Every structure is written in structure tokens, then in C-alpha cells.
Amino acid sequence: MTSTVNENVNVLYISRRSAIYGTEYMVASMQPLASQAGVRILEQGGNAADAAVAVAAALGVTEPFSMGVGGDCFCLFYRAQDKTVHGVNGSGRAPQVLTIE
């Protein structure tokens, strides 16, 4: 499988970060290996939510001091079926007796 992501070697400024560009989608995180995990998911037909989960899982390994299971979650997504934007604010502590219902 050929990746659609390329490294831009013609950047005119000095940076420690890799300058990456894509023609079909974009994945960004604080760790290039985690971003690549998201890209791979998209290349295999996954959607943005699938890619976000892959990035979060990879960040738990590549930067465990910044990310991990049980951390806060913020999400803003567009639902195409009814053309609405939804937000999730999963920050803060969860009550001990909270149930899924």
C-alpha cells in the first residue's frame, strides 16, 4: 500500500518538527508515530473517529506521561445524516456510582 502522505523537504524555516502534507486527509498529534497510526487507519478505510482512537492509543505508548487510558476526552464532530455538529466534554472526575444507563 502506498501512503498519500509526503514529507515536505522544501520548508524555508528551521524547525524540529517534521513538515508533513497530505492530499486527502490530515492527522495531527504531538508525536509523529502516533499521527502515522491515524494515517494508516484512514488509508485502510477507517473514518476520523477510528483514526482518533488509533492516535490516542499510540500516544499512550509513545508519550505515556502526556496521554493514557482514563484521561480526559474532548470531541467535536459533524453528523452528516442530519447535518448537525455535536460536542462531547468528557473532562473531570467521574462519579464513583455512575452507570452507563
PDB file of C-alpha atoms in Angstrom:
ATOM      1  CA  MET A   1       0.000   0.000   0.000  1.00  0.00           C
ATOM      2  CA  THR A   2       1.357   3.422  -0.942  1.00  0.00           C
ATOM      3  CA  SER A   3       0.884   6.245   1.539  1.00  0.00           C
ATOM      4  CA  THR A   4      -0.617   9.531   0.383  1.00  0.00           C
ATOM      5  CA  VAL A   5       1.395  11.425   2.993  1.00  0.00           C
ATOM      6  CA  ASN A   6       4.664  13.054   1.957  1.00  0.00           C
ATOM      7  CA  GLU A   7       7.372  14.906   3.803  1.00  0.00           C
ATOM      8  CA  ASN A   8       7.870  18.461   2.611  1.00  0.00           C
ATOM      9  CA  VAL A   9      11.622  18.914   2.144  1.00  0.00           C
ATOM     10  CA  ASN A  10      11.309  22.443   0.734  1.00  0.00           C
ATOM     11  CA  VAL A  11      10.433  24.162   4.021  1.00  0.00           C
ATOM     12  CA  LEU A  12      12.086  27.578   4.258  1.00  0.00           C
ATOM     13  CA  TYR A  13      12.362  27.720   8.048  1.00  0.00           C
ATOM     14  CA  ILE A  14      14.303  25.677  10.555  1.00  0.00           C
ATOM     15  CA  SER A  15      12.132  23.541  12.797  1.00  0.00           C
ATOM     16  CA  ARG A  16      12.497  20.457  14.937  1.00  0.00           C
ATOM     17  CA  ARG A  17       9.125  19.236  13.728  1.00  0.00           C
ATOM     18  CA  SER A  18       8.561  17.324  10.528  1.00  0.00           C
ATOM     19  CA  ALA A  19       6.608  19.294   7.960  1.00  0.00           C
ATOM     20  CA  ILE A  20       4.053  16.883   6.518  1.00  0.00           C
ATOM     21  CA  TYR A  21       1.329  17.462   3.979  1.00  0.00           C
ATOM     22  CA  GLY A  22      -1.425  15.290   2.535  1.00  0.00           C
ATOM     23  CA  THR A  23      -3.836  15.451  -0.371  1.00  0.00           C
ATOM     24  CA  GLU A  24      -6.799  13.517   1.054  1.00  0.00           C
ATOM     25  CA  TYR A  25      -6.814  13.933   4.841  1.00  0.00           C
ATOM     26  CA  MET A  26      -4.795  15.218   7.781  1.00  0.00           C
ATOM     27  CA  VAL A  27      -3.850  13.734  11.136  1.00  0.00           C
ATOM     28  CA  ALA A  28      -2.039  15.801  13.745  1.00  0.00           C
ATOM     29  CA  SER A  29      -0.675  14.959  17.167  1.00  0.00           C
ATOM     30  CA  MET A  30       2.312  15.779  19.313  1.00  0.00           C
ATOM     31  CA  GLN A  31       4.124  12.610  18.212  1.00  0.00           C
ATOM     32  CA  PRO A  32       4.811  11.690  14.554  1.00  0.00           C
ATOM     33  CA  LEU A  33       4.470   7.931  15.173  1.00  0.00           C
ATOM     34  CA  ALA A  34       1.031   8.455  16.700  1.00  0.00           C
ATOM     35  CA  SER A  35      -0.001  10.608  13.748  1.00  0.00           C
ATOM     36  CA  GLN A  36       1.185   7.886  11.382  1.00  0.00           C
ATOM     37  CA  ALA A  37      -1.038   5.382  13.215  1.00  0.00           C
ATOM     38  CA  GLY A  38      -4.017   7.610  12.448  1.00  0.00           C
ATOM     39  CA  VAL A  39      -2.945   7.944   8.820  1.00  0.00           C
ATOM     40  CA  ARG A  40      -2.719   4.175   8.454  1.00  0.00           C
ATOM     41  CA  ILE A  41      -6.264   3.783   9.767  1.00  0.00           C
ATOM     42  CA  LEU A  42      -7.550   6.311   7.215  1.00  0.00           C
ATOM     43  CA  GLU A  43      -5.615   4.619   4.416  1.00  0.00           C
ATOM     44  CA  GLN A  44      -7.283   1.332   5.326  1.00  0.00           C
ATOM     45  CA  GLY A  45     -10.766   2.865   5.038  1.00  0.00           C
ATOM     46  CA  GLY A  46     -11.379   3.989   8.618  1.00  0.00           C
ATOM     47  CA  ASN A  47     -13.052   7.274   9.491  1.00  0.00           C
ATOM     48  CA  ALA A  48     -11.894  10.195  11.614  1.00  0.00           C
ATOM     49  CA  ALA A  49     -13.192   8.631  14.838  1.00  0.00           C
ATOM     50  CA  ASP A  50     -11.281   5.405  14.111  1.00  0.00           C
ATOM     51  CA  ALA A  51      -8.132   7.425  13.424  1.00  0.00           C
ATOM     52  CA  ALA A  52      -8.559   9.425  16.645  1.00  0.00           C
ATOM     53  CA  VAL A  53      -8.750   6.212  18.677  1.00  0.00           C
ATOM     54  CA  ALA A  54      -5.605   4.907  16.971  1.00  0.00           C
ATOM     55  CA  VAL A  55      -3.750   8.156  17.673  1.00  0.00           C
ATOM     56  CA  ALA A  56      -4.850   8.121  21.324  1.00  0.00           C
ATOM     57  CA  ALA A  57      -3.723   4.505  21.730  1.00  0.00           C
ATOM     58  CA  ALA A  58      -0.363   5.232  20.104  1.00  0.00           C
ATOM     59  CA  LEU A  59       0.143   8.307  22.285  1.00  0.00           C
ATOM     60  CA  GLY A  60      -0.423   6.134  25.337  1.00  0.00           C
ATOM     61  CA  VAL A  61       2.670   4.179  24.254  1.00  0.00           C
ATOM     62  CA  THR A  62       4.847   6.887  22.715  1.00  0.00           C
ATOM     63  CA  GLU A  63       4.101   9.606  25.296  1.00  0.00           C
ATOM     64  CA  PRO A  64       2.713   7.889  28.395  1.00  0.00           C
ATOM     65  CA  PHE A  65       3.481  10.953  30.507  1.00  0.00           C
ATOM     66  CA  SER A  66       1.038  13.024  28.428  1.00  0.00           C
ATOM     67  CA  MET A  67      -1.680  10.555  27.499  1.00  0.00           C
ATOM     68  CA  GLY A  68      -3.229   7.395  28.842  1.00  0.00           C
ATOM     69  CA  VAL A  69      -6.331   5.309  29.334  1.00  0.00           C
ATOM     70  CA  GLY A  70      -8.800   7.122  31.534  1.00  0.00           C
ATOM     71  CA  GLY A  71      -7.737  10.625  30.547  1.00  0.00           C
ATOM     72  CA  ASP A  72      -9.998  13.485  29.545  1.00  0.00           C
ATOM     73  CA  CYS A  73     -11.832  13.460  26.232  1.00  0.00           C
ATOM     74  CA  PHE A  74     -12.960  16.386  24.114  1.00  0.00           C
ATOM     75  CA  CYS A  75     -14.635  15.824  20.782  1.00  0.00           C
ATOM     76  CA  LEU A  76     -16.409  17.980  18.228  1.00  0.00           C
ATOM     77  CA  PHE A  77     -17.909  16.105  15.288  1.00  0.00           C
ATOM     78  CA  TYR A  78     -20.230  16.675  12.354  1.00  0.00           C
ATOM     79  CA  ARG A  79     -23.032  14.198  11.743  1.00  0.00           C
ATOM     80  CA  ALA A  80     -23.735  14.149   8.014  1.00  0.00           C
ATOM     81  CA  GLN A  81     -27.096  12.343   8.307  1.00  0.00           C
ATOM     82  CA  ASP A  82     -28.808  15.306   9.944  1.00  0.00           C
ATOM     83  CA  LYS A  83     -26.170  17.973   9.252  1.00  0.00           C
ATOM     84  CA  THR A  84     -25.580  18.794  12.908  1.00  0.00           C
ATOM     85  CA  VAL A  85     -22.479  19.411  14.990  1.00  0.00           C
ATOM     86  CA  HIS A  86     -22.168  17.580  18.303  1.00  0.00           C
ATOM     87  CA  GLY A  87     -19.710  18.052  21.119  1.00  0.00           C
ATOM     88  CA  VAL A  88     -18.520  15.806  23.917  1.00  0.00           C
ATOM     89  CA  ASN A  89     -16.845  17.188  27.012  1.00  0.00           C
ATOM     90  CA  GLY A  90     -15.512  14.195  28.902  1.00  0.00           C
ATOM     91  CA  SER A  91     -13.314  16.106  31.312  1.00  0.00           C
ATOM     92  CA  GLY A  92     -13.067  15.973  35.050  1.00  0.00           C
ATOM     93  CA  ARG A  93     -13.716  13.201  37.518  1.00  0.00           C
ATOM     94  CA  ALA A  94     -16.456  10.625  37.053  1.00  0.00           C
ATOM     95  CA  PRO A  95     -18.746   9.888  39.996  1.00  0.00           C
ATOM     96  CA  GLN A  96     -17.997   6.559  41.662  1.00  0.00           C
ATOM     97  CA  VAL A  97     -21.562   5.274  41.319  1.00  0.00           C
ATOM     98  CA  LEU A  98     -22.053   6.372  37.688  1.00  0.00           C
ATOM     99  CA  THR A  99     -23.511   3.685  35.409  1.00  0.00           C
ATOM    100  CA  ILE A 100     -23.738   3.518  31.631  1.00  0.00           C
ATOM    101  CA  GLU A 101     -27.526   3.905  31.863  1.00  0.00           C
TER     102      GLU A 101
END
